[in-house]
PDB file of C-alpha atoms in Angstrom:
ATOM      1  CA  MET A   5       9.633 -31.366  13.513  1.00 98.00           C
ATOM      2  CA  ILE A   6       9.183 -34.978  14.519  1.00 98.00           C
ATOM      3  CA  ARG A   7       6.249 -35.931  12.319  1.00 98.00           C
ATOM      4  CA  VAL A   8       3.598 -37.963  14.139  1.00 98.00           C
ATOM      5  CA  PRO A   9       2.194 -40.679  11.844  1.00 98.00           C
ATOM      6  CA  LEU A  10      -1.544 -40.907  11.189  1.00 98.00           C
ATOM      7  CA  THR A  11      -2.333 -44.419  12.436  1.00 98.00           C
ATOM      8  CA  ASP A  12      -6.140 -44.572  12.193  1.00 98.00           C
ATOM      9  CA  THR A  13      -6.727 -47.085   9.382  1.00 98.00           C
ATOM     10  CA  VAL A  14     -10.298 -45.901   8.785  1.00 99.00           C
ATOM     11  CA  LEU A  15      -9.107 -42.311   8.453  1.00 99.00           C
ATOM     12  CA  ASN A  16      -6.202 -43.254   6.196  1.00 98.00           C
ATOM     13  CA  THR A  17      -8.491 -45.226   3.894  1.00 99.00           C
ATOM     14  CA  HIS A  18     -10.777 -42.195   3.659  1.00 99.00           C
ATOM     15  CA  LEU A  19      -7.866 -39.831   2.965  1.00 99.00           C
ATOM     16  CA  GLN A  20      -6.681 -42.029   0.108  1.00 98.00           C
ATOM     17  CA  GLY A  21      -9.983 -41.395  -1.659  1.00 98.00           C
ATOM     18  CA  LEU A  22      -9.786 -37.601  -1.459  1.00 99.00           C
ATOM     19  CA  THR A  23      -8.236 -35.116  -3.840  1.00 98.00           C
ATOM     20  CA  PRO A  24      -4.741 -33.955  -2.788  1.00 98.00           C
ATOM     21  CA  ASP A  25      -4.267 -31.164  -0.284  1.00 99.00           C
ATOM     22  CA  GLY A  26      -3.110 -27.920  -1.857  1.00 99.00           C
ATOM     23  CA  MET A  27      -3.865 -24.263  -2.461  1.00 99.00           C
ATOM     24  CA  SER A  28      -5.113 -22.606  -5.647  1.00 99.00           C
ATOM     25  CA  ILE A  29      -4.416 -18.881  -5.869  1.00 98.00           C
ATOM     26  CA  PHE A  30      -6.772 -17.187  -8.310  1.00 98.00           C
ATOM     27  CA  LEU A  31      -7.747 -13.840  -9.814  1.00 98.00           C
ATOM     28  CA  LEU A  32     -11.208 -12.518 -10.628  1.00 97.00           C
ATOM     29  CA  ASN A  33     -12.291  -9.864 -13.100  1.00 95.00           C
ATOM     30  CA  ASN A  34      -8.840  -9.338 -14.652  1.00 94.00           C
ATOM     31  CA  GLY A  35      -7.116  -8.931 -11.310  1.00 95.00           C
ATOM     32  CA  ALA A  36      -9.684  -6.677  -9.645  1.00 95.00           C
ATOM     33  CA  MET A  37      -9.889  -9.261  -6.872  1.00 97.00           C
ATOM     34  CA  ARG A  38      -7.624 -12.063  -5.737  1.00 97.00           C
ATOM     35  CA  GLY A  39      -8.344 -15.144  -3.720  1.00 98.00           C
ATOM     36  CA  ALA A  40      -7.076 -18.499  -2.553  1.00 99.00           C
ATOM     37  CA  PHE A  41      -8.808 -21.830  -2.010  1.00 99.00           C
ATOM     38  CA  PHE A  42      -7.102 -24.339   0.262  1.00 99.00           C
ATOM     39  CA  HIS A  43      -7.834 -28.036   0.656  1.00 99.00           C
ATOM     40  CA  GLY A  44      -6.415 -28.871   4.073  1.00 99.00           C
ATOM     41  CA  THR A  45      -7.890 -32.194   5.235  1.00 99.00           C
ATOM     42  CA  ARG A  46      -4.491 -33.851   5.722  1.00 99.00           C
ATOM     43  CA  PHE A  47      -3.107 -30.549   7.000  1.00 99.00           C
ATOM     44  CA  VAL A  48      -5.648 -30.437   9.855  1.00 99.00           C
ATOM     45  CA  ASN A  49      -5.209 -34.125  10.630  1.00 99.00           C
ATOM     46  CA  GLN A  50      -1.447 -33.623  10.929  1.00 99.00           C
ATOM     47  CA  LEU A  51      -1.964 -30.642  13.219  1.00 99.00           C
ATOM     48  CA  ARG A  52      -4.285 -32.738  15.368  1.00 99.00           C
ATOM     49  CA  ALA A  53      -1.834 -35.631  15.555  1.00 99.00           C
ATOM     50  CA  GLN A  54       1.097 -33.373  16.441  1.00 99.00           C
ATOM     51  CA  HIS A  55      -0.727 -31.846  19.400  1.00 99.00           C
ATOM     52  CA  ASP A  56      -2.899 -34.900  20.262  1.00 98.00           C
ATOM     53  CA  LEU A  57      -6.053 -32.772  20.253  1.00 99.00           C
ATOM     54  CA  GLY A  58      -9.666 -33.505  21.106  1.00 98.00           C
ATOM     55  CA  ILE A  59     -12.582 -32.524  18.881  1.00 97.00           C
ATOM     56  CA  LEU A  60     -13.140 -29.009  20.255  1.00 98.00           C
ATOM     57  CA  GLU A  61      -9.432 -28.254  20.340  1.00 98.00           C
ATOM     58  CA  THR A  62      -9.042 -29.513  16.760  1.00 99.00           C
ATOM     59  CA  LEU A  63     -11.896 -27.286  15.635  1.00 98.00           C
ATOM     60  CA  VAL A  64     -10.373 -24.164  17.201  1.00 99.00           C
ATOM     61  CA  LEU A  65      -6.753 -24.696  16.199  1.00 99.00           C
ATOM     62  CA  GLY A  66      -7.778 -26.185  12.854  1.00 99.00           C
ATOM     63  CA  GLN A  67      -9.814 -23.116  11.884  1.00 99.00           C
ATOM     64  CA  ALA A  68      -7.009 -20.849  13.065  1.00 99.00           C
ATOM     65  CA  ALA A  69      -4.352 -22.756  11.105  1.00 99.00           C
ATOM     66  CA  LEU A  70      -6.501 -22.816   7.956  1.00 99.00           C
ATOM     67  CA  CYS A  71      -6.763 -19.031   8.228  1.00 99.00           C
ATOM     68  CA  GLY A  72      -3.016 -18.906   8.782  1.00 99.00           C
ATOM     69  CA  ALA A  73      -2.457 -20.824   5.557  1.00 99.00           C
ATOM     70  CA  LEU A  74      -4.503 -18.193   3.723  1.00 99.00           C
ATOM     71  CA  LEU A  75      -2.106 -15.495   4.912  1.00 98.00           C
ATOM     72  CA  ILE A  76       0.667 -16.985   2.776  1.00 98.00           C
ATOM     73  CA  PRO A  77      -0.629 -15.576  -0.560  1.00 97.00           C
ATOM     74  CA  THR A  78      -0.539 -12.088   1.014  1.00 95.00           C
ATOM     75  CA  MET A  79       3.224 -12.372   1.613  1.00 96.00           C
ATOM     76  CA  LYS A  80       6.196 -11.437  -0.517  1.00 91.00           C
ATOM     77  CA  GLY A  81       9.726 -12.799  -0.613  1.00 91.00           C
ATOM     78  CA  ARG A  82      10.674 -14.635   2.563  1.00 94.00           C
ATOM     79  CA  ASP A  83       8.046 -13.061   4.790  1.00 97.00           C
ATOM     80  CA  ARG A  84       6.344 -14.646   7.752  1.00 97.00           C
ATOM     81  CA  ALA A  85       3.463 -13.637   9.990  1.00 98.00           C
ATOM     82  CA  VAL A  86       2.121 -14.514  13.428  1.00 99.00           C
ATOM     83  CA  PHE A  87      -1.665 -14.422  13.864  1.00 98.00           C
ATOM     84  CA  ARG A  88      -2.649 -14.386  17.520  1.00 98.00           C
ATOM     85  CA  TYR A  89      -6.040 -14.501  19.231  1.00 98.00           C
ATOM     86  CA  ASP A  90      -6.146 -13.628  22.946  1.00 98.00           C
ATOM     87  CA  THR A  91      -9.511 -13.987  24.625  1.00 98.00           C
ATOM     88  CA  ARG A  92     -10.820 -14.101  28.174  1.00 96.00           C
ATOM     89  CA  GLY A  93     -13.141 -16.977  27.269  1.00 96.00           C
ATOM     90  CA  PRO A  94     -12.539 -20.665  28.085  1.00 97.00           C
ATOM     91  CA  ALA A  95     -10.554 -21.217  24.865  1.00 98.00           C
ATOM     92  CA  ALA A  96      -8.020 -18.511  25.882  1.00 98.00           C
ATOM     93  CA  GLY A  97      -6.795 -18.212  22.285  1.00 98.00           C
ATOM     94  CA  PHE A  98      -4.058 -19.412  19.967  1.00 99.00           C
ATOM     95  CA  SER A  99      -0.890 -18.427  18.157  1.00 99.00           C
ATOM     96  CA  ILE A 100      -0.384 -19.335  14.493  1.00 99.00           C
ATOM     97  CA  GLU A 101       2.748 -18.680  12.462  1.00 99.00           C
ATOM     98  CA  ALA A 102       2.675 -18.824   8.659  1.00 99.00           C
ATOM     99  CA  ASN A 103       5.768 -18.703   6.473  1.00 98.00           C
ATOM    100  CA  SER A 104       5.969 -17.737   2.803  1.00 98.00           C
ATOM    101  CA  GLU A 105       7.920 -20.938   2.124  1.00 97.00           C
ATOM    102  CA  GLY A 106       4.638 -22.808   2.561  1.00 98.00           C
ATOM    103  CA  TRP A 107       4.408 -24.029   6.131  1.00 99.00           C
ATOM    104  CA  VAL A 108       2.193 -23.237   9.097  1.00 99.00           C
ATOM    105  CA  ARG A 109       2.667 -24.075  12.765  1.00 99.00           C
ATOM    106  CA  GLY A 110       0.944 -23.058  15.980  1.00 99.00           C
ATOM    107  CA  PHE A 111      -0.596 -23.929  19.299  1.00 99.00           C
ATOM    108  CA  LEU A 112      -3.543 -23.348  21.612  1.00 99.00           C
ATOM    109  CA  LEU A 113      -3.141 -21.131  24.659  1.00 98.00           C
ATOM    110  CA  GLN A 114      -5.392 -23.542  26.596  1.00 98.00           C
ATOM    111  CA  ASP A 115      -5.377 -27.296  26.000  1.00 98.00           C
ATOM    112  CA  PRO A 116      -7.655 -28.945  26.844  1.00 98.00           C
ATOM    113  CA  ILE A 117     -10.359 -26.298  26.627  1.00 98.00           C
ATOM    114  CA  PRO A 118     -12.631 -26.597  29.692  1.00 96.00           C
ATOM    115  CA  ILE A 119     -16.267 -27.356  28.905  1.00 93.00           C
ATOM    116  CA  GLU A 120     -19.268 -27.630  31.221  1.00 87.00           C
ATOM    117  CA  LYS A 121     -21.377 -29.876  28.994  1.00 86.00           C
ATOM    118  CA  PRO A 122     -20.994 -31.928  25.793  1.00 86.00           C
ATOM    119  CA  LEU A 123     -20.806 -29.915  22.564  1.00 86.00           C
ATOM    120  CA  ASP A 124     -24.214 -29.418  20.978  1.00 86.00           C
ATOM    121  CA  SER A 125     -23.112 -27.255  18.023  1.00 90.00           C
ATOM    122  CA  TRP A 126     -20.032 -26.150  16.106  1.00 93.00           C
ATOM    123  CA  ASP A 127     -20.500 -22.529  17.192  1.00 94.00           C
ATOM    124  CA  LEU A 128     -17.272 -21.495  18.904  1.00 96.00           C
ATOM    125  CA  SER A 129     -18.462 -18.084  20.120  1.00 96.00           C
ATOM    126  CA  PRO A 130     -19.290 -19.333  23.670  1.00 95.00           C
ATOM    127  CA  PHE A 131     -15.620 -20.242  24.086  1.00 96.00           C
ATOM    128  CA  PHE A 132     -14.325 -16.821  23.030  1.00 97.00           C
ATOM    129  CA  GLY A 133     -14.710 -13.844  25.338  1.00 95.00           C
ATOM    130  CA  PRO A 134     -13.531 -10.250  24.949  1.00 98.00           C
ATOM    131  CA  GLY A 135      -9.973  -9.914  23.751  1.00 98.00           C
ATOM    132  CA  THR A 136      -7.719  -8.978  20.873  1.00 99.00           C
ATOM    133  CA  VAL A 137      -6.645 -10.090  17.418  1.00 98.00           C
ATOM    134  CA  THR A 138      -2.982  -9.355  16.738  1.00 98.00           C
ATOM    135  CA  MET A 139      -1.068  -9.708  13.494  1.00 98.00           C
ATOM    136  CA  THR A 140       2.706  -9.411  13.546  1.00 98.00           C
ATOM    137  CA  ARG A 141       4.350  -9.431  10.131  1.00 98.00           C
ATOM    138  CA  PHE A 142       8.062  -9.974   9.584  1.00 97.00           C
ATOM    139  CA  PRO A 143       8.678  -8.592   6.077  1.00 93.00           C
ATOM    140  CA  GLU A 144      11.933  -9.616   4.444  1.00 92.00           C
ATOM    141  CA  GLY A 145      14.494  -6.845   4.712  1.00 89.00           C
ATOM    142  CA  PHE A 146      12.743  -4.945   7.517  1.00 92.00           C
ATOM    143  CA  ALA A 147      14.734  -4.346  10.699  1.00 90.00           C
ATOM    144  CA  GLU A 148      11.620  -4.489  12.885  1.00 95.00           C
ATOM    145  CA  PRO A 149       8.352  -6.437  12.663  1.00 97.00           C
ATOM    146  CA  VAL A 150       5.088  -4.645  11.910  1.00 96.00           C
ATOM    147  CA  THR A 151       2.276  -5.281  14.407  1.00 97.00           C
ATOM    148  CA  GLY A 152      -1.413  -4.400  14.336  1.00 98.00           C
ATOM    149  CA  THR A 153      -4.080  -5.148  16.951  1.00 98.00           C
ATOM    150  CA  ILE A 154      -7.865  -4.852  17.046  1.00 98.00           C
ATOM    151  CA  GLU A 155     -10.524  -5.868  19.547  1.00 98.00           C
ATOM    152  CA  ILE A 156     -12.338  -9.157  19.025  1.00 98.00           C
ATOM    153  CA  LYS A 157     -15.718  -8.222  17.567  1.00 98.00           C
ATOM    154  CA  HIS A 158     -17.435 -11.345  16.231  1.00 98.00           C
ATOM    155  CA  ARG A 159     -16.029 -14.169  18.388  1.00 98.00           C
ATOM    156  CA  ASN A 160     -15.547 -15.999  15.108  1.00 98.00           C
ATOM    157  CA  ILE A 161     -11.996 -16.633  13.881  1.00 98.00           C
ATOM    158  CA  ALA A 162     -12.636 -16.067  10.164  1.00 98.00           C
ATOM    159  CA  LEU A 163     -14.820 -12.995  10.694  1.00 98.00           C
ATOM    160  CA  ASP A 164     -12.425 -11.435  13.176  1.00 98.00           C
ATOM    161  CA  LEU A 165      -9.484 -11.971  10.825  1.00 98.00           C
ATOM    162  CA  ALA A 166     -11.489 -10.297   8.050  1.00 98.00           C
ATOM    163  CA  GLU A 167     -12.252  -7.452  10.460  1.00 98.00           C
ATOM    164  CA  TYR A 168      -8.538  -7.081  11.125  1.00 98.00           C
ATOM    165  CA  PHE A 169      -7.727  -6.782   7.415  1.00 98.00           C
ATOM    166  CA  GLY A 170     -10.466  -4.196   6.912  1.00 96.00           C
ATOM    167  CA  VAL A 171      -9.552  -2.058   9.916  1.00 97.00           C
ATOM    168  CA  SER A 172      -5.809  -2.427  10.343  1.00 95.00           C
ATOM    169  CA  GLU A 173      -4.617  -3.119   6.790  1.00 94.00           C
ATOM    170  CA  GLN A 174      -7.404  -1.205   5.007  1.00 94.00           C
ATOM    171  CA  THR A 175      -7.969  -4.100   2.609  1.00 94.00           C
ATOM    172  CA  PRO A 176     -11.517  -5.508   2.250  1.00 96.00           C
ATOM    173  CA  THR A 177     -11.078  -9.257   2.757  1.00 97.00           C
ATOM    174  CA  ALA A 178     -13.359 -12.209   3.445  1.00 98.00           C
ATOM    175  CA  PHE A 179     -12.415 -15.567   4.987  1.00 98.00           C
ATOM    176  CA  ASN A 180     -14.323 -18.846   5.131  1.00 98.00           C
ATOM    177  CA  THR A 181     -13.221 -22.060   6.836  1.00 98.00           C
ATOM    178  CA  GLY A 182     -14.843 -25.456   7.232  1.00 98.00           C
ATOM    179  CA  ILE A 183     -13.959 -28.649   9.100  1.00 99.00           C
ATOM    180  CA  GLN A 184     -16.101 -31.780   8.769  1.00 98.00           C
ATOM    181  CA  PHE A 185     -16.081 -34.524  11.416  1.00 98.00           C
ATOM    182  CA  ASP A 186     -17.553 -37.989  11.130  1.00 98.00           C
ATOM    183  CA  ARG A 187     -19.651 -39.556  13.898  1.00 96.00           C
ATOM    184  CA  GLU A 188     -16.551 -40.876  15.640  1.00 97.00           C
ATOM    185  CA  GLY A 189     -14.895 -37.458  15.656  1.00 97.00           C
ATOM    186  CA  ARG A 190     -12.451 -37.984  12.799  1.00 99.00           C
ATOM    187  CA  VAL A 191     -11.629 -35.003  10.574  1.00 99.00           C
ATOM    188  CA  ILE A 192     -12.824 -36.181   7.167  1.00 99.00           C
ATOM    189  CA  GLY A 193     -12.757 -32.844   5.346  1.00 99.00           C
ATOM    190  CA  ALA A 194     -11.232 -29.395   5.820  1.00 99.00           C
ATOM    191  CA  GLY A 195     -10.858 -26.349   3.639  1.00 99.00           C
ATOM    192  CA  ALA A 196     -10.634 -22.578   3.576  1.00 99.00           C
ATOM    193  CA  MET A 197     -11.044 -19.704   1.153  1.00 99.00           C
ATOM    194  CA  PHE A 198     -10.288 -16.015   1.121  1.00 98.00           C
ATOM    195  CA  LEU A 199     -11.183 -13.199  -1.235  1.00 98.00           C
ATOM    196  CA  GLN A 200      -9.556  -9.778  -1.298  1.00 98.00           C
ATOM    197  CA  THR A 201     -10.501  -6.621  -3.170  1.00 96.00           C
ATOM    198  CA  MET A 202      -7.735  -4.733  -4.952  1.00 94.00           C
ATOM    199  CA  PRO A 203      -7.674  -0.910  -5.062  1.00 94.00           C
ATOM    200  CA  GLY A 204      -9.811   0.603  -7.821  1.00 92.00           C
ATOM    201  CA  ALA A 205     -12.013  -2.457  -8.339  1.00 94.00           C
ATOM    202  CA  ASP A 206     -15.427  -1.838  -9.937  1.00 94.00           C
ATOM    203  CA  PRO A 207     -18.032  -1.896  -7.115  1.00 95.00           C
ATOM    204  CA  GLU A 208     -20.511  -3.901  -9.218  1.00 94.00           C
ATOM    205  CA  LEU A 209     -17.926  -6.576  -9.970  1.00 93.00           C
ATOM    206  CA  VAL A 210     -16.954  -6.684  -6.299  1.00 94.00           C
ATOM    207  CA  GLU A 211     -20.580  -7.126  -5.277  1.00 95.00           C
ATOM    208  CA  ALA A 212     -21.025 -10.022  -7.705  1.00 95.00           C
ATOM    209  CA  ALA A 213     -17.875 -11.745  -6.437  1.00 96.00           C
ATOM    210  CA  GLU A 214     -18.856 -11.233  -2.805  1.00 96.00           C
ATOM    211  CA  HIS A 215     -22.281 -12.716  -3.498  1.00 96.00           C
ATOM    212  CA  ALA A 216     -20.648 -15.755  -5.083  1.00 97.00           C
ATOM    213  CA  PHE A 217     -18.262 -16.098  -2.140  1.00 98.00           C
ATOM    214  CA  SER A 218     -21.152 -16.076   0.329  1.00 96.00           C
ATOM    215  CA  SER A 219     -22.824 -18.867  -1.676  1.00 96.00           C
ATOM    216  CA  ALA A 220     -19.913 -21.283  -1.238  1.00 96.00           C
ATOM    217  CA  PRO A 221     -20.787 -24.785  -0.055  1.00 96.00           C
ATOM    218  CA  SER A 222     -19.632 -26.072   3.325  1.00 97.00           C
ATOM    219  CA  LEU A 223     -15.931 -26.374   2.559  1.00 98.00           C
ATOM    220  CA  GLY A 224     -15.287 -29.210   4.984  1.00 98.00           C
ATOM    221  CA  ALA A 225     -18.180 -31.241   3.610  1.00 98.00           C
ATOM    222  CA  TRP A 226     -17.134 -30.461   0.025  1.00 98.00           C
ATOM    223  CA  PHE A 227     -13.687 -31.948   0.452  1.00 99.00           C
ATOM    224  CA  ALA A 228     -14.978 -34.798   2.637  1.00 99.00           C
ATOM    225  CA  GLU A 229     -17.101 -35.907  -0.313  1.00 98.00           C
ATOM    226  CA  GLY A 230     -14.146 -35.885  -2.715  1.00 98.00           C
ATOM    227  CA  GLY A 231     -14.651 -32.425  -4.213  1.00 98.00           C
ATOM    228  CA  ASP A 232     -11.785 -30.555  -5.839  1.00 96.00           C
ATOM    229  CA  ARG A 233     -10.713 -26.936  -5.873  1.00 98.00           C
ATOM    230  CA  ASP A 234     -11.170 -26.159  -9.565  1.00 97.00           C
ATOM    231  CA  ASP A 235     -14.858 -27.077  -9.584  1.00 97.00           C
ATOM    232  CA  VAL A 236     -15.598 -24.556  -6.851  1.00 98.00           C
ATOM    233  CA  ILE A 237     -13.440 -21.756  -8.256  1.00 98.00           C
ATOM    234  CA  HIS A 238     -14.756 -22.038 -11.819  1.00 98.00           C
ATOM    235  CA  GLY A 239     -18.304 -22.849 -10.785  1.00 97.00           C
ATOM    236  CA  LEU A 240     -18.809 -20.416  -7.916  1.00 97.00           C
ATOM    237  CA  PHE A 241     -17.133 -17.494  -9.690  1.00 98.00           C
ATOM    238  CA  ARG A 242     -18.185 -18.376 -13.247  1.00 97.00           C
ATOM    239  CA  ASN A 243     -19.494 -14.844 -13.844  1.00 95.00           C
ATOM    240  CA  CYS A 244     -16.306 -13.210 -12.546  1.00 96.00           C
ATOM    241  CA  ALA A 245     -13.764 -14.408 -15.145  1.00 96.00           C
ATOM    242  CA  PRO A 246     -11.834 -16.679 -12.753  1.00 98.00           C
ATOM    243  CA  LEU A 247      -8.194 -17.434 -13.533  1.00 98.00           C
ATOM    244  CA  VAL A 248      -6.093 -19.814 -11.438  1.00 98.00           C
ATOM    245  CA  ALA A 249      -2.679 -18.159 -11.354  1.00 98.00           C
ATOM    246  CA  LEU A 250      -0.710 -20.490  -9.089  1.00 97.00           C
ATOM    247  CA  GLU A 251      -0.902 -23.835  -7.287  1.00 98.00           C
ATOM    248  CA  ARG A 252       0.945 -24.264  -3.992  1.00 98.00           C
ATOM    249  CA  GLN A 253       1.614 -26.966  -1.436  1.00 98.00           C
ATOM    250  CA  ILE A 254       0.950 -25.805   2.129  1.00 99.00           C
ATOM    251  CA  VAL A 255       1.765 -28.094   5.053  1.00 99.00           C
ATOM    252  CA  PHE A 256       1.603 -28.107   8.821  1.00 99.00           C
ATOM    253  CA  ASP A 257       5.293 -28.226   9.670  1.00 99.00           C
ATOM    254  CA  CYS A 258       7.853 -26.688  11.991  1.00 98.00           C
ATOM    255  CA  PRO A 259      11.566 -25.920  11.513  1.00 98.00           C
ATOM    256  CA  CYS A 260      12.405 -27.066  15.047  1.00 98.00           C
ATOM    257  CA  SER A 261      15.044 -29.774  15.460  1.00 98.00           C
ATOM    258  CA  ARG A 262      17.048 -31.547  18.130  1.00 97.00           C
ATOM    259  CA  GLU A 263      20.115 -29.611  16.980  1.00 97.00           C
ATOM    260  CA  ASN A 264      18.362 -26.266  17.491  1.00 96.00           C
ATOM    261  CA  PHE A 265      17.285 -27.144  21.020  1.00 96.00           C
ATOM    262  CA  ALA A 266      20.768 -28.479  21.815  1.00 96.00           C
ATOM    263  CA  ASN A 267      22.147 -25.114  20.732  1.00 95.00           C
ATOM    264  CA  HIS A 268      19.676 -23.309  23.022  1.00 94.00           C
ATOM    265  CA  LEU A 269      20.665 -25.543  25.937  1.00 93.00           C
ATOM    266  CA  SER A 270      24.354 -24.906  25.353  1.00 92.00           C
ATOM    267  CA  HIS A 271      23.792 -21.163  25.748  1.00 92.00           C
ATOM    268  CA  LEU A 272      22.018 -21.374  29.121  1.00 93.00           C
ATOM    269  CA  ASP A 273      23.717 -20.013  32.233  1.00 94.00           C
ATOM    270  CA  ARG A 274      26.258 -22.424  33.690  1.00 92.00           C
ATOM    271  CA  GLU A 275      24.434 -22.481  37.032  1.00 92.00           C
ATOM    272  CA  GLU A 276      21.188 -23.490  35.334  1.00 94.00           C
ATOM    273  CA  LEU A 277      22.894 -26.250  33.345  1.00 93.00           C
ATOM    274  CA  GLU A 278      24.602 -27.571  36.468  1.00 92.00           C
ATOM    275  CA  ASP A 279      21.250 -27.736  38.254  1.00 93.00           C
ATOM    276  CA  MET A 280      19.718 -29.629  35.309  1.00 93.00           C
ATOM    277  CA  ALA A 281      22.606 -32.085  35.259  1.00 91.00           C
ATOM    278  CA  GLU A 282      22.442 -32.645  39.010  1.00 92.00           C
ATOM    279  CA  ASN A 283      18.754 -32.411  39.875  1.00 92.00           C
ATOM    280  CA  GLY A 284      16.860 -32.580  36.597  1.00 92.00           C
ATOM    281  CA  PRO A 285      15.108 -35.589  35.070  1.00 95.00           C
ATOM    282  CA  ASP A 286      17.007 -38.134  32.997  1.00 94.00           C
ATOM    283  CA  PRO A 287      16.353 -37.801  30.177  1.00 96.00           C
ATOM    284  CA  LEU A 288      15.478 -34.123  30.019  1.00 95.00           C
ATOM    285  CA  GLU A 289      12.497 -33.628  27.708  1.00 96.00           C
ATOM    286  CA  ILE A 290      11.931 -30.432  25.754  1.00 96.00           C
ATOM    287  CA  VAL A 291       8.609 -29.968  23.983  1.00 97.00           C
ATOM    288  CA  CYS A 292       8.243 -27.593  21.031  1.00 98.00           C
ATOM    289  CA  HIS A 293       5.036 -25.710  21.794  1.00 97.00           C
ATOM    290  CA  ASN A 294       4.501 -24.926  18.090  1.00 98.00           C
ATOM    291  CA  CYS A 295       4.268 -28.534  16.925  1.00 98.00           C
ATOM    292  CA  GLY A 296       4.322 -30.808  19.969  1.00 98.00           C
ATOM    293  CA  SER A 297       7.608 -32.508  19.039  1.00 98.00           C
ATOM    294  CA  VAL A 298       9.447 -33.964  22.052  1.00 98.00           C
ATOM    295  CA  TYR A 299      13.259 -33.938  22.153  1.00 98.00           C
ATOM    296  CA  GLN A 300      15.184 -35.891  24.799  1.00 97.00           C
ATOM    297  CA  PHE A 301      18.630 -35.146  26.238  1.00 96.00           C
ATOM    298  CA  SER A 302      20.408 -37.433  28.686  1.00 94.00           C
ATOM    299  CA  LYS A 303      22.176 -36.030  31.736  1.00 93.00           C
ATOM    300  CA  THR A 304      25.450 -36.933  30.070  1.00 93.00           C
ATOM    301  CA  GLU A 305      24.526 -34.697  27.124  1.00 94.00           C
ATOM    302  CA  VAL A 306      23.461 -31.885  29.456  1.00 93.00           C
ATOM    303  CA  ARG A 307      26.820 -32.114  31.258  1.00 92.00           C
ATOM    304  CA  SER A 308      28.597 -31.928  27.904  1.00 93.00           C
ATOM    305  CA  PHE A 309      27.157 -28.447  27.382  1.00 91.00           C
ATOM    306  CA  LEU A 310      29.136 -27.274  30.421  1.00 88.00           C
ATOM    307  CA  GLY A 311      32.316 -27.516  28.361  1.00 77.00           C
TER     308      GLY A 311
END
């Protein structure tokens, strides 16, 4: 990925005053439940810069990518997963890929999202119509991916992802995301949390943990004000014997490279390459839809692929 620098000096000054991005993976009630709490303010800002997104587009893809980051603790080995939302509403949907190595990438199916009037709330449901939530997992060692699909029920990314886990994976799970903007539209705070019930958990302990989860502060505002992860985990779940088991770095990144795209070009049909070399633009630009990186190839380079 060609990393786009964050050049807003006001934003950068604000980011310097925040706690570091990162994910805390924790257990409750001696392992009866597991969860993860992700500070992703810089993560969302990088996503926004890569795709050059407006406020609404940042909110949609930001929430989706935060949820994607929370999929990583559910993986084993060198797994990866693609979380896709296809809707007949104005937003159209998104595709998010999360990798167990600790990176997330993705894109909107419609950018910009058409709007008829200025935003008057952060409720995204008017932009999501009927459609589907699809999860495709690529477990390490499996010959074929495993895919599950459900209908969109809530028109809310976090709630629909939780619905997917409950219906398709038979695992009670809750998700919460938050993105805080300032008056000029900068992302000044972003975070996400998930909580998952393990088989055989005591129903009373589960109820107490779920009640605590539902009492969480606005996660975007929490991190925007300099809050850290430990205070929320140990404060919110103080009656559930919280134990932070692992800290992880999760970033918005993409394994694309100029070399990879050059390899793809070299394997195109000869007729197609000849047409590019003769009639195509100079330079040829290839955009990675997952991260917005732009790679340029001169006509001389395109001709070199002809051998």
